[in-house]
Coordinates of N, CA, C and O in Angstrom, one line a residue:
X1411 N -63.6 -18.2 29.0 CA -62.7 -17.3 28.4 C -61.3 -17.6 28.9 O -60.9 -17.7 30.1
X1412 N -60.7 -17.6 27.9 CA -59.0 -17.8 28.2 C -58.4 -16.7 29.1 O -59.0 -15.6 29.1
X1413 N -57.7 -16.9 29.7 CA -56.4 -15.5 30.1 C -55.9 -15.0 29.1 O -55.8 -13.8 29.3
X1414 N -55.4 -15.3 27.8 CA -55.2 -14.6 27.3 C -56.6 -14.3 26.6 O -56.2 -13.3 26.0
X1415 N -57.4 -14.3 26.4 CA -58.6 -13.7 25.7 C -59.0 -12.3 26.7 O -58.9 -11.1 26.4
X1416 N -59.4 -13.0 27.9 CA -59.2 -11.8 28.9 C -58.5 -11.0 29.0 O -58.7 -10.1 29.8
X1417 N -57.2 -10.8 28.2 CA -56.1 -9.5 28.2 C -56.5 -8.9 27.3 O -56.6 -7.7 27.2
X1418 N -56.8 -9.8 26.3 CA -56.5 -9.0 24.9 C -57.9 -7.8 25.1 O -57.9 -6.6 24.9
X1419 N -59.2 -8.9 25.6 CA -60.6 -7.8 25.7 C -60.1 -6.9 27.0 O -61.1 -6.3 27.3
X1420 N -59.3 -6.6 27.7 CA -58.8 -5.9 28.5 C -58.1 -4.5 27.9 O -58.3 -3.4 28.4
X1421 N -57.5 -4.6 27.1 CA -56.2 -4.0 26.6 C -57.1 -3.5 25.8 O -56.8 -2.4 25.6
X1422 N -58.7 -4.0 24.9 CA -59.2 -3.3 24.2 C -59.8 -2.0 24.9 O -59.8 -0.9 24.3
X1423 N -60.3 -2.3 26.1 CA -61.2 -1.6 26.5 C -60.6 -0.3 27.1 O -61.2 0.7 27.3
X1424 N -59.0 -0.8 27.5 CA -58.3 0.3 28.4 C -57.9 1.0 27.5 O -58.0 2.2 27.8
X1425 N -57.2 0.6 25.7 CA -57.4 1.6 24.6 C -58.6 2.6 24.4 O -58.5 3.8 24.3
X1426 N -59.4 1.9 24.4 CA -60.6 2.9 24.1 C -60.8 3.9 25.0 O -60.9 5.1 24.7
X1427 N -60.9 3.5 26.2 CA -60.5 4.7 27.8 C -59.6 5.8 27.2 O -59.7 7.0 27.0
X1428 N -58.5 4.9 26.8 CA -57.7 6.0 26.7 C -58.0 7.1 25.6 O -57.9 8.3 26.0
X1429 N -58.2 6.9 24.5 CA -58.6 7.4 23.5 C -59.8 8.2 24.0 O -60.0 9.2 23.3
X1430 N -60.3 8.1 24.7 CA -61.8 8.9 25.2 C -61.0 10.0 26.0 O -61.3 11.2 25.8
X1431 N -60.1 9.6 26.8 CA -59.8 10.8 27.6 C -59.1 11.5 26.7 O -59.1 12.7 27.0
X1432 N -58.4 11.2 25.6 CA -57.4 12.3 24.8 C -58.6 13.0 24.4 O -58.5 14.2 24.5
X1433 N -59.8 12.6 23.8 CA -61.0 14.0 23.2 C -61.4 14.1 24.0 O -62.4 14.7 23.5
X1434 N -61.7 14.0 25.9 CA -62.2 14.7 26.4 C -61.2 15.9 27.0 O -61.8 17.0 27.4
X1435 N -59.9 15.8 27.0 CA -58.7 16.5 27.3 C -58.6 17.7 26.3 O -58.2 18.9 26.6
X1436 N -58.9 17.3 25.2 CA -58.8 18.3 23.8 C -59.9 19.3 24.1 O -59.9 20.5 23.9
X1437 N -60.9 18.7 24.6 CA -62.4 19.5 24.6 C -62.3 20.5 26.1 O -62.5 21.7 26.0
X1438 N -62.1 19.9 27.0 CA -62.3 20.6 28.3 C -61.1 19.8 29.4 O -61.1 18.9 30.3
X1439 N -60.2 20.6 28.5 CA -59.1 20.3 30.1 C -59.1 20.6 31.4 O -58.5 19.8 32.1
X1440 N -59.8 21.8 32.0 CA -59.7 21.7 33.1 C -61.2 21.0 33.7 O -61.5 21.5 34.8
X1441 N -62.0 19.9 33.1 CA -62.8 19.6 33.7 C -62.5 17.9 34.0 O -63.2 17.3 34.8
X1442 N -61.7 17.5 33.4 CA -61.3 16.2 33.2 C -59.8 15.8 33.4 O -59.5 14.7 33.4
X1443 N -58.9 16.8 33.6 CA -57.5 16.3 34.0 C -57.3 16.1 35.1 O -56.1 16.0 35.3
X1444 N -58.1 15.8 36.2 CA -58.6 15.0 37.2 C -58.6 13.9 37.0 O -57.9 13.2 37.7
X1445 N -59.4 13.3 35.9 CA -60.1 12.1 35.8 C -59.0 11.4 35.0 O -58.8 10.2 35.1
X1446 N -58.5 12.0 34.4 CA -57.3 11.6 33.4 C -55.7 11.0 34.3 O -54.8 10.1 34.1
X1447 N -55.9 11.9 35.5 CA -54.8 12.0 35.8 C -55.0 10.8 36.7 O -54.0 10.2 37.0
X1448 N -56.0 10.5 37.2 CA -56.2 9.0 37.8 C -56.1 7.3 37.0 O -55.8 6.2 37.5
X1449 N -56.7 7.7 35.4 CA -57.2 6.5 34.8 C -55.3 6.3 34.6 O -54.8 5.2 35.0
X1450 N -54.4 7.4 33.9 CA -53.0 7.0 33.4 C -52.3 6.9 34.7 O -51.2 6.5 34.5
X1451 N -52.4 7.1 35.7 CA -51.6 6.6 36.8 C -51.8 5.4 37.4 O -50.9 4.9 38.2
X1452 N -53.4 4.9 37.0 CA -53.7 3.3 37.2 C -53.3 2.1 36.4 O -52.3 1.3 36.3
X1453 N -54.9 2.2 35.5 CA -55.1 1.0 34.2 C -54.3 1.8 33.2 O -53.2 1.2 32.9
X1454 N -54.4 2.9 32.6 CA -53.8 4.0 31.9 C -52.2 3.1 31.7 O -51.8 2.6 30.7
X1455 N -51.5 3.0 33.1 CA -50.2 2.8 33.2 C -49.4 3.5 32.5 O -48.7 2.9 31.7
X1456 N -49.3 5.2 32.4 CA -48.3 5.9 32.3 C -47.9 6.6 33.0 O -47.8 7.7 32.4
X1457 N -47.5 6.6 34.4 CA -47.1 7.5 35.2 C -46.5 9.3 34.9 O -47.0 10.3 35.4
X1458 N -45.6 9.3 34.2 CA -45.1 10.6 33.3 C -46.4 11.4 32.9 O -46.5 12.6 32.9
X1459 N -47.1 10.7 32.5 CA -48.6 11.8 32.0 C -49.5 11.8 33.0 O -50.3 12.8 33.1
X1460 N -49.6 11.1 33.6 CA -50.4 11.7 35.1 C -50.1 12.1 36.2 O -50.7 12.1 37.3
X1461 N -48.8 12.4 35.8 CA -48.1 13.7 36.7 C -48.3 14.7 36.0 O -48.8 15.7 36.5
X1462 N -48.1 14.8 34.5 CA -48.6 16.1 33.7 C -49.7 16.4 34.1 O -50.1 17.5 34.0
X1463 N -50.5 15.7 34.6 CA -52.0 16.1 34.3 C -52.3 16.7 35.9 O -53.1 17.6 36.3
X1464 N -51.3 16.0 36.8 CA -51.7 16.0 38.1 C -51.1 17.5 38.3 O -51.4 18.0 39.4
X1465 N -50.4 18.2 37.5 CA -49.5 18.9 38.0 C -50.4 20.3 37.1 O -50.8 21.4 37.5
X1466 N -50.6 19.8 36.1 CA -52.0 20.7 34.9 C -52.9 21.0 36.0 O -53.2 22.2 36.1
X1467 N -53.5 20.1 37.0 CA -55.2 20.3 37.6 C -54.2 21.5 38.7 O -54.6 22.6 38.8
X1468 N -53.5 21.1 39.1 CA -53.3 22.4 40.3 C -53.0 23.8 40.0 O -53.3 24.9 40.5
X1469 N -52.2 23.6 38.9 CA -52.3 25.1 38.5 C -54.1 25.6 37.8 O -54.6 26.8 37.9
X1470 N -54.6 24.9 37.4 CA -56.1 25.1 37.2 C -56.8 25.4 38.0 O -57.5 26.4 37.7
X1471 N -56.9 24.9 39.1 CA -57.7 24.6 40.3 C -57.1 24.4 41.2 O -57.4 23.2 41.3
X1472 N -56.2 24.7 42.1 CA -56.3 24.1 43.0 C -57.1 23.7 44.5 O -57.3 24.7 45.3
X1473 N -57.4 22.3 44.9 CA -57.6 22.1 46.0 C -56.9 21.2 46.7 O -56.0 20.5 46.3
X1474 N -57.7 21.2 48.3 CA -56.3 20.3 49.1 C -56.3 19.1 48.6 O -55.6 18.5 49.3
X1475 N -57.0 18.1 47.5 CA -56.5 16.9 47.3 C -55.2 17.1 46.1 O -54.4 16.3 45.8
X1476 N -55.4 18.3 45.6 CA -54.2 18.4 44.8 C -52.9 18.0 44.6 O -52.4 17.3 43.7
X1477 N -52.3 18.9 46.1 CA -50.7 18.5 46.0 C -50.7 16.7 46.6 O -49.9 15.8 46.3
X1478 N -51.4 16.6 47.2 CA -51.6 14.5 47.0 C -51.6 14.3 45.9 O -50.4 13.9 45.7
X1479 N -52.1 14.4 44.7 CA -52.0 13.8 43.0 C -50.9 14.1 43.2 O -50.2 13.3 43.9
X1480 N -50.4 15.2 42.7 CA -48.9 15.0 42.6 C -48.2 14.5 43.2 O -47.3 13.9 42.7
X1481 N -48.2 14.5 44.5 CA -47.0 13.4 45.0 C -47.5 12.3 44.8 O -46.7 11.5 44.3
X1482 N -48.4 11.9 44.9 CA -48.6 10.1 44.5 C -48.1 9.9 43.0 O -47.3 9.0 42.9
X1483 N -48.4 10.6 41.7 CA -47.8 10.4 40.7 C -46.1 10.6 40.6 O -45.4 10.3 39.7
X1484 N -45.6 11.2 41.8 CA -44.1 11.3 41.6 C -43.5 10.1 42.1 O -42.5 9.5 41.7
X1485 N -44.4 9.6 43.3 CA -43.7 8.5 43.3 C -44.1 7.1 42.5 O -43.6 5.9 42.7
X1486 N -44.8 7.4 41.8 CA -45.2 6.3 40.9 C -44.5 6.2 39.8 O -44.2 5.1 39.2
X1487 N -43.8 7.7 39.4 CA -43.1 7.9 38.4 C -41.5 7.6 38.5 O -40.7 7.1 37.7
X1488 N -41.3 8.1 39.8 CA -40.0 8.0 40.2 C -39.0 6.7 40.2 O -37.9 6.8 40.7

């Protein structure tokens, strides 16, 4: 498999992730904006929305790994 073949099946799979977490986010936000707020601050690569999300789970829940998300997404964002 090429490099670029390997991106393109890459880029497929990280769409589909992504697309998975927007109907799991629609269905049960506070069970999954955790998981959300890790995939778009990684592979995701949107820092801005997983600070939304990181910043969504704390007012939902919070615990002590919380205010960590959010600072790690601020300076990812920043």
């Amino acid at each position: 498999m090429s490099k670029a073949q390997a991106s393109a099946e890459a880029e497929c799979w990280r769409a589909q992730a992504a697309a998975r977490y927007d109907e799991l986010l629609t269905r049960h936000p506070e069970a999954y904006a955790d998981h959300a707020e890790e995939f778009w601050l990684t592979v995701g690569g949107d820092p801005e929305r997983a600070l939304r999300l990181a910043r969504q789970n704390l007012m939902l829940r919070p615990t002590p790994a919380d205010p960590r998300a959010v600072r790690r997404a601020m300076c990812q964002f920043a």
